[in-house]
Coordinates of C-alpha atoms and ligand atoms in Angstrom, one line a residue:
X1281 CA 323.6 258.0 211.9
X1282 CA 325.0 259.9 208.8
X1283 CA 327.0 258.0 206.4
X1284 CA 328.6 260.9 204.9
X1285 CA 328.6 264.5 205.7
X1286 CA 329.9 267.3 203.6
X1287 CA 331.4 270.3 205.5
X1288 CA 330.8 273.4 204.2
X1289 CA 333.0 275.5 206.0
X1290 CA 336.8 276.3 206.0
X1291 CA 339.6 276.7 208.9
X1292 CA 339.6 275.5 212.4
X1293 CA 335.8 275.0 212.3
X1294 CA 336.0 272.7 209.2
X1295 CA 338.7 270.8 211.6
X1296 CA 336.5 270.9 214.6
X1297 CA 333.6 269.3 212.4
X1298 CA 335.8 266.9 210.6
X1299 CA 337.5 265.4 213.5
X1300 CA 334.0 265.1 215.2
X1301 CA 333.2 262.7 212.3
X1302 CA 336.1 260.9 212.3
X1303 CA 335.7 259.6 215.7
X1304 CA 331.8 259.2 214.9
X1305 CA 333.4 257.0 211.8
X1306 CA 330.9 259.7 209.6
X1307 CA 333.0 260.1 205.9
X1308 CA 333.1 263.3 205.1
X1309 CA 333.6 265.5 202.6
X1310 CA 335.9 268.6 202.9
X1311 CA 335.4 271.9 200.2
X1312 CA 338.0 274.0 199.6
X1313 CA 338.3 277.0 197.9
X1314 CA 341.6 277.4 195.7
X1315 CA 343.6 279.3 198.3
X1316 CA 342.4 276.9 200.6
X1317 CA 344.3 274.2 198.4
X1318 CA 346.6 271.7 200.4
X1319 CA 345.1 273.6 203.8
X1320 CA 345.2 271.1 206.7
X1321 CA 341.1 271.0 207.3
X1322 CA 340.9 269.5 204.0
X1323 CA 343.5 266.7 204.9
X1324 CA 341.2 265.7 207.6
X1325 CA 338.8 264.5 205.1
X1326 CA 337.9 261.6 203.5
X1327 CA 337.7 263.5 200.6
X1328 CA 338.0 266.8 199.5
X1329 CA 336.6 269.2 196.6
X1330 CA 337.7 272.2 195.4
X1331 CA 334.3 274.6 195.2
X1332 CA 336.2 277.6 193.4
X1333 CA 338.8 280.8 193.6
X1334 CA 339.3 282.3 196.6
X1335 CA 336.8 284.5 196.9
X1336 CA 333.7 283.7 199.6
X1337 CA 331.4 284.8 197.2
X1338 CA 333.0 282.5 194.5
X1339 CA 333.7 279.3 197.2
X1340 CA 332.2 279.0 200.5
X1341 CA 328.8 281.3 200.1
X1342 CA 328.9 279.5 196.4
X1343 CA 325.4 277.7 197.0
X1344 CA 325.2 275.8 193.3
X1345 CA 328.5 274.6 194.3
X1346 CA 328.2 273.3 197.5
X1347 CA 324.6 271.9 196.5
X1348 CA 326.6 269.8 193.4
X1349 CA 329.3 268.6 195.7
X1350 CA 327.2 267.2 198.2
X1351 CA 325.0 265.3 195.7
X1352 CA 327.8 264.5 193.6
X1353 CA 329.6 262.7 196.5
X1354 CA 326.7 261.1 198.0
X1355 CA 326.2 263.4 201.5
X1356 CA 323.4 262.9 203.2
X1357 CA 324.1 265.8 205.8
X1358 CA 325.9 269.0 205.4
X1359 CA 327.3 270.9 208.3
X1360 CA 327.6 274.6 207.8
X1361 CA 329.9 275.2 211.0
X1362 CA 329.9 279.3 211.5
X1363 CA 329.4 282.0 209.4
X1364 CA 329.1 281.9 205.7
X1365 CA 325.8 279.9 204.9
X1366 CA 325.3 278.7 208.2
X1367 CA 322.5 281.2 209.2
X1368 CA 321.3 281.3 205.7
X1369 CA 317.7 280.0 205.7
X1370 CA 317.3 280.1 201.9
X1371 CA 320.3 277.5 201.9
X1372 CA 319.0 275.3 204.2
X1373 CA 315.4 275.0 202.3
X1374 CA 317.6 273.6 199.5
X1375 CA 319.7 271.5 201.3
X1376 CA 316.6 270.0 202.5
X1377 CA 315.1 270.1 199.6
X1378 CA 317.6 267.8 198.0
X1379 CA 316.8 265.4 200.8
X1380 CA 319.9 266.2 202.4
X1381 CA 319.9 267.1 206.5
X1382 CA 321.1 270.7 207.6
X1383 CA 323.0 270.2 210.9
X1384 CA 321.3 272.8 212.5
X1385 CA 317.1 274.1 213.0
X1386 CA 314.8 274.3 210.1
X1387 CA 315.0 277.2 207.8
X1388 CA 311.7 278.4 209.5
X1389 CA 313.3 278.6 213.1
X1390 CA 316.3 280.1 211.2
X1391 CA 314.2 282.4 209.0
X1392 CA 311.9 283.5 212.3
X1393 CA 315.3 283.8 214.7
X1394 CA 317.1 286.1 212.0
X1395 CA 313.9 288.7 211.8
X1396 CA 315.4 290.5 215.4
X1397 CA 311.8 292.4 215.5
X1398 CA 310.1 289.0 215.3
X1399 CA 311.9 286.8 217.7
X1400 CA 311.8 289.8 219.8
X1401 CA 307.9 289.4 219.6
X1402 CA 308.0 285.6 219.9
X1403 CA 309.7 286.5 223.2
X1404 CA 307.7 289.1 224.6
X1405 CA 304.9 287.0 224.2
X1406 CA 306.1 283.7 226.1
X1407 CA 307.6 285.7 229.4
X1408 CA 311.5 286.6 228.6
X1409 CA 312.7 289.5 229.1
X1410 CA 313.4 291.7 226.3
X1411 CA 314.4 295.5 226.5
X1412 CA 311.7 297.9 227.0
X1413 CA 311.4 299.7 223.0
X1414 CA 308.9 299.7 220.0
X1415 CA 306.1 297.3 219.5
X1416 CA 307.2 296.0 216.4
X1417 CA 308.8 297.7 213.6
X1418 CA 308.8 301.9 213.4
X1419 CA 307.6 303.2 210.0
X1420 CA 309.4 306.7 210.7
X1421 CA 311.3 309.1 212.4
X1422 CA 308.1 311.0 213.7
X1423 CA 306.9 307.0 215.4
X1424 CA 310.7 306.9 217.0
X1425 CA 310.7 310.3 218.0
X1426 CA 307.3 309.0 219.6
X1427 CA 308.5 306.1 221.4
X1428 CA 312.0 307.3 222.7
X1429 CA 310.0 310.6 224.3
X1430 CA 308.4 307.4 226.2
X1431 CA 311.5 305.6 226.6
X1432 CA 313.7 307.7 227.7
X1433 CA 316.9 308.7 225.8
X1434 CA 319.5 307.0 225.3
X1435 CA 317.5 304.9 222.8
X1436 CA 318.9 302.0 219.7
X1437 CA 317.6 301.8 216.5
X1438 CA 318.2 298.2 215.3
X1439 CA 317.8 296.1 212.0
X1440 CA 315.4 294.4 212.3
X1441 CA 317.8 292.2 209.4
X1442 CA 320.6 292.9 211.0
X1443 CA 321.8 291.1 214.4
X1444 CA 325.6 290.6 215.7
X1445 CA 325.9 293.8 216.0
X1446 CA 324.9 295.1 212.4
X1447 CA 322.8 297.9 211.4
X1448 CA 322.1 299.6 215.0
X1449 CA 322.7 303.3 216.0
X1450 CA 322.4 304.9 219.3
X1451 CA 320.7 307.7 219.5
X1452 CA 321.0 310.3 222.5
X1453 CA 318.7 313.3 221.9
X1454 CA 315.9 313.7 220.0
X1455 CA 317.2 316.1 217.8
X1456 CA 319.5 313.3 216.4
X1457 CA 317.1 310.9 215.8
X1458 CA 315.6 311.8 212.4
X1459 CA 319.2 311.7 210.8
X1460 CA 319.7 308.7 212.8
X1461 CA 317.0 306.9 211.3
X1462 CA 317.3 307.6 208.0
X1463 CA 320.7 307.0 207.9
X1464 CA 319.9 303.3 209.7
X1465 CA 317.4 302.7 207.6
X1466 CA 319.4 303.3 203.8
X1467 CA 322.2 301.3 206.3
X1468 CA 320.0 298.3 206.3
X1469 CA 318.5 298.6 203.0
X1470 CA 321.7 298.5 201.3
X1471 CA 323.4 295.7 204.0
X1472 CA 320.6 293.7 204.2
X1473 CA 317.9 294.5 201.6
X1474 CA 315.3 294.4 204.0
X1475 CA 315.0 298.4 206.4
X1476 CA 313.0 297.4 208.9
X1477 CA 313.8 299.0 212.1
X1478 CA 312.8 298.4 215.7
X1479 CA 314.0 300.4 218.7
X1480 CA 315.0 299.6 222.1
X1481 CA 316.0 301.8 225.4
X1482 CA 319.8 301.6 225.5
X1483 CA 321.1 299.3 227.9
X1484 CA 324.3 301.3 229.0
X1485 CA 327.2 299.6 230.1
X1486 CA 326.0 296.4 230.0
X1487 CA 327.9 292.6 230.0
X1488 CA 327.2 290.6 227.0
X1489 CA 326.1 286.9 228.6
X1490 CA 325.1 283.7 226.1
X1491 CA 323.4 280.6 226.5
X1492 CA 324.0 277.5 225.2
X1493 CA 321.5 275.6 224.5
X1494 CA 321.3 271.6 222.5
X1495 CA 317.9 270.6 221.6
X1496 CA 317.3 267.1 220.1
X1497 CA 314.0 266.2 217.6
X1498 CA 312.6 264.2 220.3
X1499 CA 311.5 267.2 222.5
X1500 CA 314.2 267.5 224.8
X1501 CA 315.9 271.0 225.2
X1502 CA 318.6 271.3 227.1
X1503 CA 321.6 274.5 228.1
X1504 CA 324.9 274.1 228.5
X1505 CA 325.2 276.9 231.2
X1506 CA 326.5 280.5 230.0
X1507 CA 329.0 282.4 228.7
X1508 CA 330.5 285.7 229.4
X1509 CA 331.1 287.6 226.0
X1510 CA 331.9 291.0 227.2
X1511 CA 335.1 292.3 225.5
X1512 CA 334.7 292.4 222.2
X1513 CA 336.0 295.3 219.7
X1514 CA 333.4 296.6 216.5
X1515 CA 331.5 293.4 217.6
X1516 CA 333.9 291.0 217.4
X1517 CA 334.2 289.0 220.1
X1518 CA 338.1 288.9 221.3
X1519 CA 338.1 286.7 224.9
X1520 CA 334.9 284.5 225.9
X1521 CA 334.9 283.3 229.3
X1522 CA 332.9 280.2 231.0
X1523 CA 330.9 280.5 233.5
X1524 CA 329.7 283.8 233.4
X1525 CA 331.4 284.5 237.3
X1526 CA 329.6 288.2 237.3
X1527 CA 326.8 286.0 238.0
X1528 CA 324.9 285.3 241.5
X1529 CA 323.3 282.2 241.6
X1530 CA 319.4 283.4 241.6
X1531 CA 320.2 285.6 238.5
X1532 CA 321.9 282.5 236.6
X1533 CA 319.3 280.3 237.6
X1534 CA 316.4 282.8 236.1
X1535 CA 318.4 284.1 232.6
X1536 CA 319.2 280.1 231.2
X1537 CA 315.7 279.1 232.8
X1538 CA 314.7 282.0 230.2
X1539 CA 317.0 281.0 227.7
X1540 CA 315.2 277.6 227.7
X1541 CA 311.9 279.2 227.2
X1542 CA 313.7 281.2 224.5
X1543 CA 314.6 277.7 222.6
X1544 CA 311.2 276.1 223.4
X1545 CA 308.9 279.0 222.4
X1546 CA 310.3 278.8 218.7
X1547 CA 310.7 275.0 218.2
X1548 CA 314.5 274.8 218.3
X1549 CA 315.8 271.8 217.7
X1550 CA 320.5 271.6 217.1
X1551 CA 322.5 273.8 219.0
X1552 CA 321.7 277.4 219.4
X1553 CA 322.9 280.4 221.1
X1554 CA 320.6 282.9 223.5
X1555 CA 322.0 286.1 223.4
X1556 CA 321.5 288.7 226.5
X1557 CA 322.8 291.5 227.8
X1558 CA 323.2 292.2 231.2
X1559 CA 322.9 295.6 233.2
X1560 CA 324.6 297.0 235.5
X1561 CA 321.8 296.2 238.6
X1562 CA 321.8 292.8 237.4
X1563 CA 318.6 293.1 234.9
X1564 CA 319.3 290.9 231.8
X1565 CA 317.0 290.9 228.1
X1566 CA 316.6 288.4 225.6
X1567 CA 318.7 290.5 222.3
X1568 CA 319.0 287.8 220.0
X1569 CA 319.3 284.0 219.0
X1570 CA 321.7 282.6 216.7
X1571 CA 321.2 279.7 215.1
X1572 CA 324.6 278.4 214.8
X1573 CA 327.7 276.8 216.5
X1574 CA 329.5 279.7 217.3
X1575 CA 333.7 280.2 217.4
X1576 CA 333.6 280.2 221.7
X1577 CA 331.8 276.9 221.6
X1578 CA 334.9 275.0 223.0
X1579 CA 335.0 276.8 226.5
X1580 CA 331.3 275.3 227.2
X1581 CA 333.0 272.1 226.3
X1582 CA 335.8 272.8 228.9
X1583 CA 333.6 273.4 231.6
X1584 CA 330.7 270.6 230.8
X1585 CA 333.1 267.8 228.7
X1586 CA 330.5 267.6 226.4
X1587 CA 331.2 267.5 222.9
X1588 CA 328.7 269.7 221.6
X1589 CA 329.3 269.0 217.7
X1590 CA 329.2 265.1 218.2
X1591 CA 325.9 265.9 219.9
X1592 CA 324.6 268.5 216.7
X1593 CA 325.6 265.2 214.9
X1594 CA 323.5 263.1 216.6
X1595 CA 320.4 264.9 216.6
X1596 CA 320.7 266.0 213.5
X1597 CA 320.4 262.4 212.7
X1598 CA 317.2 262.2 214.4
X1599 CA 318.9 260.3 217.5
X1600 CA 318.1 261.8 221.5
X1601 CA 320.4 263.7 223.2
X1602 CA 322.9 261.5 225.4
X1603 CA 322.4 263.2 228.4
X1604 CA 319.4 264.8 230.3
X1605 CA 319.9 268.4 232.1
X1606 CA 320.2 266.7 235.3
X1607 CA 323.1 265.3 234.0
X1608 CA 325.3 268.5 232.6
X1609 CA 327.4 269.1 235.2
X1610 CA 329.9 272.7 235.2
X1611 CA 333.4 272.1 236.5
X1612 CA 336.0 275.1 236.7
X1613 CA 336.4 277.9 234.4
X1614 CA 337.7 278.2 230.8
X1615 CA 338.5 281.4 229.5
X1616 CA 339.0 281.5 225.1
X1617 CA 341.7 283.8 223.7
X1618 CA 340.8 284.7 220.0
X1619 CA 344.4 284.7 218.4
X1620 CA 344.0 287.1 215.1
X1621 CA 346.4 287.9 212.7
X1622 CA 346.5 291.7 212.5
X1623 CA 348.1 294.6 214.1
X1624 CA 346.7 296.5 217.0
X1625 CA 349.3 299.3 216.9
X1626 CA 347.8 299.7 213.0
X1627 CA 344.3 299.8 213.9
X1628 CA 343.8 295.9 213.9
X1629 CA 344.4 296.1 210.1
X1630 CA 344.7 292.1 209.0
X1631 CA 348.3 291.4 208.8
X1632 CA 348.0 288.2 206.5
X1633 CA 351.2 286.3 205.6
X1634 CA 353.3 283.0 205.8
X1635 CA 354.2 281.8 209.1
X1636 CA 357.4 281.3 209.7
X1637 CA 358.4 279.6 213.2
X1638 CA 355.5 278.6 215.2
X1639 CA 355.1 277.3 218.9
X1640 CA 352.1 276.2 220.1
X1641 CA 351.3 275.8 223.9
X1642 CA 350.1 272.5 225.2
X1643 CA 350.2 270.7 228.7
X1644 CA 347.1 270.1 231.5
X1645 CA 344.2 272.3 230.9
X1646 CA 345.0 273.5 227.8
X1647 CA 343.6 273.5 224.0
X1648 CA 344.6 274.8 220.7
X1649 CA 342.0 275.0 218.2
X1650 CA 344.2 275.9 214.9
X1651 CA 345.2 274.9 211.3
X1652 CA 348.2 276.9 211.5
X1653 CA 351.6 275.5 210.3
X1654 CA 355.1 276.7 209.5
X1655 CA 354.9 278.0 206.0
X1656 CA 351.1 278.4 206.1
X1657 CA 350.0 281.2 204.2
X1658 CA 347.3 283.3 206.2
X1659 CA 345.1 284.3 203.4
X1660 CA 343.6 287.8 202.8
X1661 CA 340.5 287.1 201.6
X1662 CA 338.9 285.2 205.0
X1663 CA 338.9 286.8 208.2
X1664 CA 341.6 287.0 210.5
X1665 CA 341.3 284.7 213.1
X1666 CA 344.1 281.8 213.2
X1667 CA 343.6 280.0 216.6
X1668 CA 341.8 279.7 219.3
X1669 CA 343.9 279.5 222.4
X1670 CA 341.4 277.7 225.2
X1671 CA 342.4 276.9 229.5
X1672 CA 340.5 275.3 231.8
X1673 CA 341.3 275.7 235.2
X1674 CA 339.4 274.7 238.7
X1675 CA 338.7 278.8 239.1
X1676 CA 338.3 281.8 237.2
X1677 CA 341.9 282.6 239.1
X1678 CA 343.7 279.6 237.8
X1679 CA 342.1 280.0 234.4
X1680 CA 343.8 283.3 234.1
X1681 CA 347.6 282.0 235.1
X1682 CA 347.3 279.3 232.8
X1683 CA 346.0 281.7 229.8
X1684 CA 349.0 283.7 230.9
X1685 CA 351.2 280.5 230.9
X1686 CA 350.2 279.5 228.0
X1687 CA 350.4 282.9 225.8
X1688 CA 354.1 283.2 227.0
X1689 CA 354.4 279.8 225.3
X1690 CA 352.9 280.6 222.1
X1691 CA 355.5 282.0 219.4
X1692 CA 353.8 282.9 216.1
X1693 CA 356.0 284.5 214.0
X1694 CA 356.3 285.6 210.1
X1695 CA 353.0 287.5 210.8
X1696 CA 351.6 290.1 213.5
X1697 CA 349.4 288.6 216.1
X1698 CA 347.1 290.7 219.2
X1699 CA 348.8 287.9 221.2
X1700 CA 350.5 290.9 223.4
X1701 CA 347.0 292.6 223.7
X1702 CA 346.0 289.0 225.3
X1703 CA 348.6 288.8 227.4
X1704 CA 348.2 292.6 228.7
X1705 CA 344.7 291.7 229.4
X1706 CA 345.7 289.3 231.5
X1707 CA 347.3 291.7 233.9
X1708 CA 345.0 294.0 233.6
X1709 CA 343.5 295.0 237.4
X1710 CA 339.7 295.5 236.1
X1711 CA 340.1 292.5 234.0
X1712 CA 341.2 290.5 236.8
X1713 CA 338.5 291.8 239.5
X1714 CA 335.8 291.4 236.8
X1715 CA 334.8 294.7 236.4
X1716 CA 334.3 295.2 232.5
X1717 CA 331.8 295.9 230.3
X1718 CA 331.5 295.4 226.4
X1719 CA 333.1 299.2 226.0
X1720 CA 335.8 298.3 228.4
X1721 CA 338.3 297.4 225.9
X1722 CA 337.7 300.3 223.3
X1723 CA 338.0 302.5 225.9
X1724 CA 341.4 300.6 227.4
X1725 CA 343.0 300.2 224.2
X1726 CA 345.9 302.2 224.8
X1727 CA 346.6 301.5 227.8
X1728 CA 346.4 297.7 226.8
X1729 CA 348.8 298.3 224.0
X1730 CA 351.3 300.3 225.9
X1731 CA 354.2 297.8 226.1
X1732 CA 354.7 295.7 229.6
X1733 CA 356.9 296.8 232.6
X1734 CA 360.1 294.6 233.4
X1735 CA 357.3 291.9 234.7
X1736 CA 355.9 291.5 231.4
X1737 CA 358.2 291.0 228.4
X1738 CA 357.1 288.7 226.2
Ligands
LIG361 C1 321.9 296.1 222.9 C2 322.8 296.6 223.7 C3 322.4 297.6 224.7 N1 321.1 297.9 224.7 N2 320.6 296.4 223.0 C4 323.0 293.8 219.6 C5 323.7 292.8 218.7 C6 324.2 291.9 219.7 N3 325.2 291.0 219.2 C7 324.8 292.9 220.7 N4 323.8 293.9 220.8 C8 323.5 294.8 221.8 N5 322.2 295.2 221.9 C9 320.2 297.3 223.9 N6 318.9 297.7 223.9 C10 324.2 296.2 223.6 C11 324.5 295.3 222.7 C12 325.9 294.9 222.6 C13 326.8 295.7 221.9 C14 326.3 296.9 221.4 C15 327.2 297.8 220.8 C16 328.6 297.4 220.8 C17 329.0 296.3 221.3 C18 328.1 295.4 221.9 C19 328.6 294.2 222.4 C20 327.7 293.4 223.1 C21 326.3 293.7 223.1

């Protein structure tokens, strides 16, 4: 097992990693960027190192710095947690390079998962179902224009670079295509520095559902059941729910047996994410895999008690996992509420500041993953999540009265929160019954935001 690990991350995913150590007795090594300075995360460390100003560019995606840190103090494994470098083959190669271990797959798997177009390929080829589109990348409007006649319009033209969400335009007639891809393609040239496009029927109304899956060094690949990912806003995720209840049995059974062949067709080895989105006659395709724990990882941990960043730990270290698949069992329901700091009557502009009072719920079945404290000041230059607010209950039902127990608990103040767009949701009636999709709550917005009847003052 690690001696040391340097954690090269910031926020509640620093202190998800660095408690995960602790209890492993792993030292570790916190960075901090100078607005960061005095943050809680970094008090969780054995030691912490300030990596430079504010800026991500300047601190946290600063890979000379985090490189000289983790030599400097003697790591001999770096965890990248989310976002920032964490998907960043090149920075991987030179962790390893340094005869450090990533916590995560090699930069090949990372570097093959992050070309969409390719693992789309790789998937094709070993069975899983991907959405019917291109054969590889399109060299030009007049190949779209080709393939869509074939498709079928709606169509999306995707990044082959891009992924989460990035780079992709939908495309409804052909006479909008040949703006549509040229305006893609300078898109992803100028996000990505790579314009390689791809294109793909458009699934309409469609649920986004995740996999996880854990795979040790030994040859064991396991999943931690699924996820159900569906509202989200300009691709952010805002509420994750586990298990995926829109479900039936035979069509959960056959999307993670997929996802497994997903993991196990490119060699994954860490913990790793199958994306798929699911349509509306219960059809599902492989759309991406990410390569990374992701911010709704705790409600797979409700549901299964497994702690799945002790377990990146251990196989990262070249150890088996501690359970086989027959032994992952799925209790209950959890349901994550992403708390952000930012104002959805002002267009979910960031609404950074100093907390003033703050409240946070507690009591059977439920979780706050947080580094907030009174005073805290919510910096400007990171993005705007400040908690995750996580139930558990025995059903999807008693999942939702605790979420709403607990949000009525939950006092933030000195900042604005889209804790009232939480709570509304969990009122809402197509909420409730299930019936969403991941346009459901752009298209519900005001009537989400509209302020409660006598029932619902916060
Ligand atoms: C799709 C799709 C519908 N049809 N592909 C791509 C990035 C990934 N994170 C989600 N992506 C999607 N790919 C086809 N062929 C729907 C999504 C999708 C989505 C797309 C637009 C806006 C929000 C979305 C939320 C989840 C899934």
């Amino acid at each position: 097992m690690f001696k040391r690990v340097l954690v090269a991350n910031r926020g509640e995913i620093a202190a998800r990693i660095l408690r995960a150590c602790r209890e492993m007795s792993i030292e570790t090594v916190a960075v901090f960027s100078e607005a960061d300075r005095g943050a809680l995360f970094t008090t969780l460390a054995t030691q912490a190192v300030c990596i430079g100003p504010a800026p991500a560019k300047n601190s946290y995606l600063n890979q000379d710095a985090l490189l000289t840190v983790a030599q400097a103090t003697g790591c001999d494994a770096v965890h990248p947690g989310y976002g920032f470098l964490s998907e960043n083959a090149g920075f991987a190669a030179r962790v390893r390079e340094l005869g450090i271990t990533f916590i995560g797959p090699t930069p090949e798997v990372i570097s093959t998962l992050g070309d969409k177009n390719r693992a789309r390929a790789l998937m094709r080829t070993c069975g899983v179902p991907v959405v019917p589109g291109s054969d590889g990348l399109v060299a030009d409007a007049d190949e779209a224009l080709e393939i869509a006649e074939r498709l079928g319009y709606p169509v999306l033209l995707k990044a082959t670079s891009g992924g989460g969400g990035r780079g992709m335009r939908r495309v409804y007639a052909a006479g909008d295509l040949p703006d549509a891809f040229s305006a893609a393609t300078a898109e992803a040239a100028a996000c990505f520095g790579e314009d390689g496009m791809y294109l793909e029927k458009l699934i309409v109304s469609p649920r986004h559902i995740e996999v996880q899956v854990l795979a040790d060094a030994l040859g064991t690949t396991v999943h931690l059941g699924e996820r159900d990912c569906t509202l989200q806003r300009n691709h952010q995720k805002v509420l994750e729910e586990a298990p995926a209840s829109i479900l039936s049995e035979e069509t959960r059974a056959a999307l993670l047996a997929d996802a497994l062949k997903a993991a196990n067709a490119v060699g994954y080895t860490n913990a790793g994410t199958v994306e798929f989105v699911l349509a509306p006659d219960s059809s599902y395709y492989f759309i991406e895999m990410n390569t990374r724990i992701q911010v709704e990882h705790p409600i797979t941990e409700m549901i299964t008690g497994i702690n799945i960043v002790r377990e990146q730990l251990r196989v990262a270290s070249g150890l088996p996992l501690t359970f086989s698949q027959d032994e992952v069992e799925f209790r209950g329901h959890a349901i994550e509420c992403r708390i952000n700091a930012e104002d959805p009557e002002q267009g979910f502009c960031p609404s950074p500041g100093i907390i003033d009072y703050l409240h946070l719920p507690s009591g059977f079945g439920v979780r706050v993953d947080t580094v907030l404290h009174p005073q805290y000041a919510i910096s400007p230059f990171y993005d705007s999540m400040i908690a995750k607010l996580i139930v558990h209950g025995r059903s999807r039902s008693e999942a939702i009265c605790r979420m709403r127990r607990a949000l009525e608990e939950t006092v933030v103040s000195g900042v604005t929160t889209n804790i009232p767009l939480h709570y509304m949701l969990m009122y809402n009636p197509d909420f409730i019954s299930n019936h969403t999709d991941t346009g459901f709550l752009e298209r519900n917005l005001s009537d989400l935001l509209r302020p409660l009847g006598d029932e619902g003052k916060l």
